[in-house]
XYZ file of C-alpha atoms in Angstrom:
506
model
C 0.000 0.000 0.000
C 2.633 2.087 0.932
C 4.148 1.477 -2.426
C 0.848 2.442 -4.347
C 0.712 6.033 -2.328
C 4.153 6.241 -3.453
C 3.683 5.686 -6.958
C 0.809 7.957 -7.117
C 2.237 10.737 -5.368
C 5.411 10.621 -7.712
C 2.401 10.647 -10.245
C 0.820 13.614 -8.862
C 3.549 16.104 -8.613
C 4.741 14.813 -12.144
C 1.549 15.864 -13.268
C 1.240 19.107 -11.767
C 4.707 20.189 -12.278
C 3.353 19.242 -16.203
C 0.578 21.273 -15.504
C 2.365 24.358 -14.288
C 4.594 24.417 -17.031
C 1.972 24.237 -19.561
C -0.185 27.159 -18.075
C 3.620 29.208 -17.571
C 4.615 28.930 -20.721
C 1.098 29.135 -22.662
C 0.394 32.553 -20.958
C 3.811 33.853 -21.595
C 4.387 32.828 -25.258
C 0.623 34.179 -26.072
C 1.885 37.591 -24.052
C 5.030 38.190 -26.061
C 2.640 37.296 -29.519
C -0.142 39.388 -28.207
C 2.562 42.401 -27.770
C 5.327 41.679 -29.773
C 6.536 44.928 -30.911
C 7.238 45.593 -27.356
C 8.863 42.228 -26.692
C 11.122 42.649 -29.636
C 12.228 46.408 -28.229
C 12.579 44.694 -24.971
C 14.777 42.326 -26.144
C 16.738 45.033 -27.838
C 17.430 46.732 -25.179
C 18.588 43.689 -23.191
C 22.388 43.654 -22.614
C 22.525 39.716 -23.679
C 20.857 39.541 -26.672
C 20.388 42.909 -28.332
C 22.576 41.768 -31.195
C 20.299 38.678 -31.827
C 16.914 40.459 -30.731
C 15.224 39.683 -34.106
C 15.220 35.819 -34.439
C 14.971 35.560 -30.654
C 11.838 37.507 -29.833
C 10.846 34.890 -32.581
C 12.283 32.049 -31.041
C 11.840 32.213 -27.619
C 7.268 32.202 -28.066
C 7.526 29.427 -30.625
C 9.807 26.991 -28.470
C 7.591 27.860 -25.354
C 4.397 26.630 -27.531
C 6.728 23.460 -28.693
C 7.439 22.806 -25.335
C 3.727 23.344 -24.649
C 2.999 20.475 -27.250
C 5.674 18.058 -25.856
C 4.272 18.190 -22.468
C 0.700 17.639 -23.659
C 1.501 14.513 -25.505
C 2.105 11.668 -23.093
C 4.872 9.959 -25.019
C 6.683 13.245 -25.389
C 6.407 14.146 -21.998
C 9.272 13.202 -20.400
C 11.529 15.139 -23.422
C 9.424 18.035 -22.512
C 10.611 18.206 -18.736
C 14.111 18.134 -20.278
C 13.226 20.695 -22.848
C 11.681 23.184 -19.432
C 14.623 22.993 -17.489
C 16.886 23.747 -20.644
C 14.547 26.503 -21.223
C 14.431 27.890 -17.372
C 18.257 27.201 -16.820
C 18.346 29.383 -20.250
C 15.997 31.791 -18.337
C 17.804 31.792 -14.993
C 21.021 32.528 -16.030
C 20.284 35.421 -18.320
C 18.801 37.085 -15.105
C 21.681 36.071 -12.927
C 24.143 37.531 -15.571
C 22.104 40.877 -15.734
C 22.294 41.585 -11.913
C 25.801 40.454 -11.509
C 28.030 41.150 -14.886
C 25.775 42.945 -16.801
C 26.599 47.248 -17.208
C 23.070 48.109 -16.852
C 19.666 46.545 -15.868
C 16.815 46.587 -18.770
C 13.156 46.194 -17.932
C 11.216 42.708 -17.593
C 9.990 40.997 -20.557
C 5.943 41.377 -20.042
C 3.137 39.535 -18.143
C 3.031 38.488 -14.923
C 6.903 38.711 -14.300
C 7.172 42.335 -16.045
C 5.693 42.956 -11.881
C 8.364 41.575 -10.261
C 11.377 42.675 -9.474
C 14.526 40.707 -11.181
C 15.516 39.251 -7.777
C 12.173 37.951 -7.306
C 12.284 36.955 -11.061
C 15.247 34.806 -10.640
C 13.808 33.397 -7.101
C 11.117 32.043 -8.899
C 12.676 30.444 -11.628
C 15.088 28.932 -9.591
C 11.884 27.152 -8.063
C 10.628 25.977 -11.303
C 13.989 24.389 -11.981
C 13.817 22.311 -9.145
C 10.478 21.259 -9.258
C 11.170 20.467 -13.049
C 14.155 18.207 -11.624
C 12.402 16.622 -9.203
C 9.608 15.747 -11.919
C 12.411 14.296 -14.178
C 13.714 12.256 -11.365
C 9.983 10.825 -10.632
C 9.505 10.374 -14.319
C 12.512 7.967 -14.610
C 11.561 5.810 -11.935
C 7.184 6.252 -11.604
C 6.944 3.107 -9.712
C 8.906 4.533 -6.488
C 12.601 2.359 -6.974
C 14.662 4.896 -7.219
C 17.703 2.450 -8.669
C 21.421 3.801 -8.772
C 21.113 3.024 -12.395
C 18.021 5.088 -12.733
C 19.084 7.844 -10.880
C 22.110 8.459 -12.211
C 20.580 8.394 -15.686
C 18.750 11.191 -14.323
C 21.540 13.648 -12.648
C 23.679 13.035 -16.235
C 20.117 14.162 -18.297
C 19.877 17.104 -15.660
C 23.247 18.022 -15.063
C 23.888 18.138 -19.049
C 20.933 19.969 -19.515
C 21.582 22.936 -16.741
C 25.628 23.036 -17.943
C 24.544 23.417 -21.923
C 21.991 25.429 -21.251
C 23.792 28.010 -19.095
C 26.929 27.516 -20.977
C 24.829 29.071 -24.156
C 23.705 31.581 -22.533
C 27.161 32.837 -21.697
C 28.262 32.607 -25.080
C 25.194 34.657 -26.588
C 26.030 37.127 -23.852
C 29.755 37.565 -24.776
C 28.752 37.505 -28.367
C 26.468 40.108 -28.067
C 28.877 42.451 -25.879
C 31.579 42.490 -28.747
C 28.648 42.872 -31.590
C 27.216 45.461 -29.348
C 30.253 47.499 -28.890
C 32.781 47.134 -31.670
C 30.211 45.625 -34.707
C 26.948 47.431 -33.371
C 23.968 46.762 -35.901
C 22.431 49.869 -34.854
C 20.700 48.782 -31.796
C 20.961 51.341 -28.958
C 21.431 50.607 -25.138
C 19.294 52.790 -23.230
C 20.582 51.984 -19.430
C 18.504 53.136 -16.510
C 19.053 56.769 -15.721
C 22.662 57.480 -16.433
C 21.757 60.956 -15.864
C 19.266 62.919 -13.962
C 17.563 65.774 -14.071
C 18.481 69.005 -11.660
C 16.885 71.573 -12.841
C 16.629 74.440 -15.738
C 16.982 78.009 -15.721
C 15.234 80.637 -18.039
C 17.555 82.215 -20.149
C 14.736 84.931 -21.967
C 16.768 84.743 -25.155
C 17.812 82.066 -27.567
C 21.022 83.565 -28.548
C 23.388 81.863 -25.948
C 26.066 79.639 -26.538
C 28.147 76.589 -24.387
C 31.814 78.581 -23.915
C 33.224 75.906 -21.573
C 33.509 75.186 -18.150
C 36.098 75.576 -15.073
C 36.182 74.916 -11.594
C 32.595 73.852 -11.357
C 31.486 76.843 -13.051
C 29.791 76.746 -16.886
C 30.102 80.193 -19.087
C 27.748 81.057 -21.784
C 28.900 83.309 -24.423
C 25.609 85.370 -25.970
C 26.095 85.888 -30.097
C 24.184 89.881 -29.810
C 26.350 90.423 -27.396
C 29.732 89.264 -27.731
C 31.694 91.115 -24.758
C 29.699 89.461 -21.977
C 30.184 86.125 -20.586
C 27.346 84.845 -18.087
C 29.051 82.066 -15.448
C 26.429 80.087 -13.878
C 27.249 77.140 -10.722
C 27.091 73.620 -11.149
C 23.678 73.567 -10.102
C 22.881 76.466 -11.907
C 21.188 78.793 -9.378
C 23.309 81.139 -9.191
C 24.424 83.361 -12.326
C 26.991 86.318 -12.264
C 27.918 88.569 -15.684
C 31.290 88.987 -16.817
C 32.524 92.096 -19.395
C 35.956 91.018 -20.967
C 38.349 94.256 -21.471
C 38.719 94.744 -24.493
C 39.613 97.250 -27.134
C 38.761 95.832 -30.788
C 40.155 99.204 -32.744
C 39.188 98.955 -36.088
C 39.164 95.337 -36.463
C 36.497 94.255 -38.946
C 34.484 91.536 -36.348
C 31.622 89.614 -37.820
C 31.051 86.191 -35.644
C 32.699 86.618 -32.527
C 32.880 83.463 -30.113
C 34.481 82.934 -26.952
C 35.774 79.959 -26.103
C 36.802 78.420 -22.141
C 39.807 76.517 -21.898
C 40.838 76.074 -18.543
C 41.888 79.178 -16.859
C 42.064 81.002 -20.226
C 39.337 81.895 -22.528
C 39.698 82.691 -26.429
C 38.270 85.516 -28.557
C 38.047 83.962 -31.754
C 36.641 85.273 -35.186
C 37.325 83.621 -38.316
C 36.251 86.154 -40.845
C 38.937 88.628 -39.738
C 40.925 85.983 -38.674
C 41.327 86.757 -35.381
C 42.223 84.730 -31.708
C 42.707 86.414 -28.719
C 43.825 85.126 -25.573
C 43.040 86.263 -21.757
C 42.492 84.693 -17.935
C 39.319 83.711 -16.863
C 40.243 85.683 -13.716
C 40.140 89.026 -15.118
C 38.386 88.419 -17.988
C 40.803 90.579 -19.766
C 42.041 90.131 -23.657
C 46.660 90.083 -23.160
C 47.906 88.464 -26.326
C 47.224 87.793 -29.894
C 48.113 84.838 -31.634
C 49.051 86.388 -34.750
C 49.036 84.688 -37.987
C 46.296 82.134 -37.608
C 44.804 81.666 -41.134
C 41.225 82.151 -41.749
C 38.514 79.320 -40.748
C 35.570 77.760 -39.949
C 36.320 76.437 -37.139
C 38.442 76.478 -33.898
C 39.286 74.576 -30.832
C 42.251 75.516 -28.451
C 44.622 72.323 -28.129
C 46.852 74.387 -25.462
C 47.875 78.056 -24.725
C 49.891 78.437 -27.730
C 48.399 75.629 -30.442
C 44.866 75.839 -32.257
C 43.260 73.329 -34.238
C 41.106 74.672 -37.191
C 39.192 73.904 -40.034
C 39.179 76.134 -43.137
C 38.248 76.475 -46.579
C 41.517 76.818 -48.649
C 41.405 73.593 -50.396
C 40.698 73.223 -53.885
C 37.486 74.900 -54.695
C 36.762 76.122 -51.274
C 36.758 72.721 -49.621
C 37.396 71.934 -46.193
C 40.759 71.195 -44.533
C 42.044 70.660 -41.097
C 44.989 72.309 -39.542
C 47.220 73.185 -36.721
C 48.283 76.528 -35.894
C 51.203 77.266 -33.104
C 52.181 80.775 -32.492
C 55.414 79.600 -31.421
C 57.084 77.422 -33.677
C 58.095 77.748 -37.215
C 56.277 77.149 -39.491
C 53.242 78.390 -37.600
C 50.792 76.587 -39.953
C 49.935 73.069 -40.521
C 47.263 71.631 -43.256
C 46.213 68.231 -42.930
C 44.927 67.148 -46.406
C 44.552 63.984 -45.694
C 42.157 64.173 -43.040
C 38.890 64.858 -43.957
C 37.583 62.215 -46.925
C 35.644 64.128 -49.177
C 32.252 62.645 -50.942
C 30.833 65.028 -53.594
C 32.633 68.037 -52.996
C 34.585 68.492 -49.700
C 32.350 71.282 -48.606
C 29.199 70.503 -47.107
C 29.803 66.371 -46.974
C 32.885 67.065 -44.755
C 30.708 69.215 -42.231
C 31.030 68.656 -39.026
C 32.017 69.433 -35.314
C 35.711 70.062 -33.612
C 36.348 68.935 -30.078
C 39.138 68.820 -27.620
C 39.254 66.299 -24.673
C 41.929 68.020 -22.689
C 42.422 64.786 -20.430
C 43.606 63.037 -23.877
C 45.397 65.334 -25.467
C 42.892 64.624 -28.627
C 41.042 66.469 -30.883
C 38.099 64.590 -32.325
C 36.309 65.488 -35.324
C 32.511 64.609 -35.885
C 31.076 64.711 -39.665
C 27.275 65.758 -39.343
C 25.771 64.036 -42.639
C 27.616 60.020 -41.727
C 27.958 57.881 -39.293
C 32.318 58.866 -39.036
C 34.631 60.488 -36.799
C 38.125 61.041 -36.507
C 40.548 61.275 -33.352
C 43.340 63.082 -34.000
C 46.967 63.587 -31.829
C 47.954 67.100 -30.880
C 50.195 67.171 -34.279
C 47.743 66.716 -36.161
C 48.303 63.227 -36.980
C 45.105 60.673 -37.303
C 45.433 58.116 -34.126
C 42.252 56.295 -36.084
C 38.934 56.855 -37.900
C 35.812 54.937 -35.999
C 31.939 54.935 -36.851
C 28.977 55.726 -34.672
C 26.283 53.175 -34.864
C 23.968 54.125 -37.885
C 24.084 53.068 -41.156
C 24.880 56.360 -42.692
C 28.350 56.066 -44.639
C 27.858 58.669 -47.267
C 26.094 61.960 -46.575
C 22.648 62.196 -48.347
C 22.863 66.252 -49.732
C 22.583 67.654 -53.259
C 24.811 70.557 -53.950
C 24.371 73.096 -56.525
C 26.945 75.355 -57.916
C 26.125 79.137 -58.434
C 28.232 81.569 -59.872
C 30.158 80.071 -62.548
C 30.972 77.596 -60.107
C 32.234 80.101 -57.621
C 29.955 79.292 -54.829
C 27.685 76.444 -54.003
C 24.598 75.846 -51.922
C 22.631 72.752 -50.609
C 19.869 72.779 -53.238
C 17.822 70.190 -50.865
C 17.438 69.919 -47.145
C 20.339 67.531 -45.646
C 19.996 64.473 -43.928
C 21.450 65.042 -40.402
C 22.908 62.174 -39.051
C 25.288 63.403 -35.946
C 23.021 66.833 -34.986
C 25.768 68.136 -31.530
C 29.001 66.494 -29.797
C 30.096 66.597 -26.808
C 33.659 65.484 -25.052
C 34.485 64.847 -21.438
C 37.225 62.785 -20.707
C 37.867 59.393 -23.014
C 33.746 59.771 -23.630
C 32.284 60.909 -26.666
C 28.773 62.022 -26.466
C 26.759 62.417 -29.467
C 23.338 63.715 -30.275
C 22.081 61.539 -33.067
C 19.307 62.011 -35.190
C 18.516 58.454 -36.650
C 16.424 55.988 -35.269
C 17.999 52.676 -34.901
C 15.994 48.947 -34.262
C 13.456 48.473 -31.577
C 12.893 52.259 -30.759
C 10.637 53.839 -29.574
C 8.573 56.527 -31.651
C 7.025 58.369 -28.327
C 10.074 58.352 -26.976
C 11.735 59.826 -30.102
C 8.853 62.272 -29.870
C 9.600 63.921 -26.781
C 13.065 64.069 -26.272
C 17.012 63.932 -27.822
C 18.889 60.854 -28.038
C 22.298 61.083 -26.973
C 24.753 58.061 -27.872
C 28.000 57.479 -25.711
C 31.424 55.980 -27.049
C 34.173 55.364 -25.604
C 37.327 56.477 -27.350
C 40.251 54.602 -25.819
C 38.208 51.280 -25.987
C 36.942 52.400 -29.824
C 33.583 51.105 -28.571
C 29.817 52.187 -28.256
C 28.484 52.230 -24.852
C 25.136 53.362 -24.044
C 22.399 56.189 -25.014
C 20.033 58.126 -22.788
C 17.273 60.976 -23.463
C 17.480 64.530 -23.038
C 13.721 65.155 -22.493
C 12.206 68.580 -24.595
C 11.353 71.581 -22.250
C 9.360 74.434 -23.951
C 10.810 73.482 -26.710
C 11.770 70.937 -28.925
C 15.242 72.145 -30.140
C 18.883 71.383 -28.990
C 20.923 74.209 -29.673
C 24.106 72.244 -28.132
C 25.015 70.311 -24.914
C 27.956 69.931 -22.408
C 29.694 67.413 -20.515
C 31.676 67.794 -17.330
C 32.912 64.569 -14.951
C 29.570 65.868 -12.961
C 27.055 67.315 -15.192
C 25.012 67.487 -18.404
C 24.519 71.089 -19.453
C 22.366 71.739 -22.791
C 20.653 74.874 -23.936
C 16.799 73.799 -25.556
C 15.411 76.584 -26.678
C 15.428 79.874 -23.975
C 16.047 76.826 -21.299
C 19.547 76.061 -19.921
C 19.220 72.805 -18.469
C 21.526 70.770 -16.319
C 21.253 67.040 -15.698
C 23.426 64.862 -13.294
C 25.873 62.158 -14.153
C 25.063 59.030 -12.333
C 27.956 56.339 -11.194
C 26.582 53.721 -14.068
C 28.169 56.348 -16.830
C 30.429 58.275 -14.269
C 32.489 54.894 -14.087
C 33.062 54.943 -17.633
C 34.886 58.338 -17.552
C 38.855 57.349 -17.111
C 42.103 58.023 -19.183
C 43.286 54.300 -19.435
């Protein structure tokens, strides 16, 4: 008799282990189908398998149905407690590798267990894979002798099973970190709050510019009125107005922009061409760096060395230079630098930066997915890619003049819109949507992508949400803070310790 109970009971919990599995996996394959847009943007956010998001979020419904089917059919039954806790395991260890190794924590994948937290998550599955064993075990031996022959049939079936299965897991995960970061196929990482937002500050006008920052101060330079620098805190409550001393003479300004490097600041005006040099601490204009060539664009490299772009190449294209006031010769062009596509005017557009913790300049084309990094001679250190798809700028020039000037005869596809540099982090404000996105969120705020440029890799993105207004005039980075200027609104976010840890020199 004692037998019989036995041989029921084993029965019994076989059967409603079966059961549980069938109702677990029913509901959650019929969620994912039901809402599979979402799943699939899930899954591409997930730092495991956002490289392999599109045949998964297929996969994963259709072997949870097959599995379904297995355990339904009495002679398949037993196959389909193997295939559950190759599935689980599968399950378990993606959650245990996203709370222990994983750089950032994405949301839950829908249902029931979108409610709970990931702890929780991987509590519970850790339950179904031992009530799965203990079915297996029961299913090998129904009748109650549990046989050494029997039983270890059973712990090699499980103990294969839970090994393969977590050991594939692992591999998709490191798979998917070096697609993710060195091959991305434009799917973005949006981690959880890598920065947060302070506060923003009414500026009235929309004519203010990002000079630089210093000592845990930011300074705006204002275009109308090119003699006054505002310096604002950290936090930005505080604001104080600063008049640089300066006597211009007769010297034929057009664009004026100041520029914060350190303790000095830059008076800079490429029409003339003009640079002048003076201490934040006095605000007062002392030297001249005579001889700089005209340009386009300008970003101190040190006290004494500019980088520039200009227009002196053949038929007014762009070229990249160095300038040192103290060395002979004073002038450097780079010719080789920028790669020119249908013109080397407006397809060679872009952004100059300076990390001053790297000693590198970087240069970001706006209309493709390229940048360069370049040494303080000059010399390329290496071309890399951000993660669109854009390698050749989509514009249509048209010559005017005799082919003496040109102009974009179409609106230009913006790829890479702002840049920012702080440290070996390159921040970028793209506009292209990549896979699995978002349209509300696309809607409502900026998308900022992060690479790292010792490691040549992408890292993460994050949105800068719209105040008033649904423009980006340009953004800042400091080791502490985000600083952009939307519209009238200077806004300040702070950096969090998930991106803060990716700021280092080595």
């Amino acid at each position: 008799m004692i037998l019989i109970a036995n041989t029921k009971l084993r029965l019994y919990i076989t059967e409603v282990v079966t059961l549980l599995y069938i109702l677990l996996f029913v509901y959650a394959a019929v969620s994912k189908l039901l809402d599979f847009e979402n799943f699939q943007v899930q899954l591409g956010q997930s730092p495991l398998l956002s490289a392999f998001a599109s045949w998964v979020s297929w996969l994963v419904p259709i072997v949870e149905l097959l599995i379904v089917l297995m355990l339904i059919i009495p002679t398949s039954r037993k196959k389909g407690l193997i295939a559950s806790l190759s599935l689980m395991t599968m399950f378990t260890a993606y959650i245990f590798i996203i709370l222990h190794y994983s750089s950032f924590v994405p949301c839950s994948c829908g249902g029931i267990l979108e409610k709970m937290s990931w702890n929780v998550h991987l509590i519970f599955n850790i339950v179904f894979m031992i009530l799965t064993t203990v079915a297996i075990i029961f299913s090998n031996s129904p009748d109650g002798h549990d046989n050494s022959s029997s039983l270890l049939k059973s712990v090699k079936w499980i103990s294969a099973t839970v090994v393969l299965s977590a050991g594939t897991v692992i591999i998709l995960f490191l798979s998917s970190e070096d697609i993710m970061h060195h091959d991305n196929p434009f799917i973005r990482r949006y981690s959880q709050h890598p920065v947060v937002f302070i506060s923003a500050k009414d500026l009235k006008f929309n004519s203010y510019y990002l000079a630089g920052s210093y000592n845990n101060k930011v300074f705006l330079g204002n275009f109308t009125d090119p003699l006054h620098i505002l310096s604002v805190d950290a936090g930005i409550q505080n604001s104080k107005k600063n008049t640089i001393v300066f006597d211009p003479q007769k010297i034929p300004f057009r664009s004026v922009k100041i520029l914060v490097r350190g303790r000095y600041f830059y008076l800079t005006d490429g029409s003339v061409p003009a640079i002048f040099r003076g201490r934040i601490s006095n605000w007062k204009v002392t030297k001249e760096l005579k001889g700089i060539p005209y340009f386009t664009l300008v970003s101190p490299v040190d006290s004494s060395t500019i980088a520039f772009r200009s227009n002196n190449a053949k038929n007014a294209a762009n070229v990249l230079g160095t300038f040192n006031g103290e060395s002979d010769p004073k002038i450097i062009y780079h010719r080789d630098l920028l790669q020119a596509q249908g013109g080397g005017i407006f397809d060679t557009d872009g952004t100059i930066l300076f990390s001053e913790e790297l000693k590198k300049t970087i240069y970001l084309y706006y209309y493709r997915n390229e940048f360069m990094v370049i040494d303080r001679r000059g010399k390329l250190v290496y071309r890399s890619h951000t993660i669109d798809t854009i390698t050749h700028a989509k514009i249509k020039v048209a010559s005017l003049n005799n082919g003496k000037q040109f102009a974009m005869s179409s609106p230009p596809f913006s790829v890479n819109a702002h840049a920012a540099v702080c440290k070996n982090l390159l921040f970028v404000h793209s506009e292209v949507k990549g896979k699995f996105e978002n349209d509300k969120l696309w809607e409502k705020s900026f998308i900022i992508d992060v690479y790292d440029l010792n490691r040549k890799s992408y890292l993460m993105s994050f949105p800068i949400f719209h105040t008033e207004s649904n423009k980006l005039n340009s953004f800042m980075v400091t080791p502490s803070h985000l600083y952009a200027l939307i519209g009238n609104n200077l806004v300040v976010y702070e950096i969090r310790p998930v991106l803060k840890k990716e700021m280092k020199l080595n």
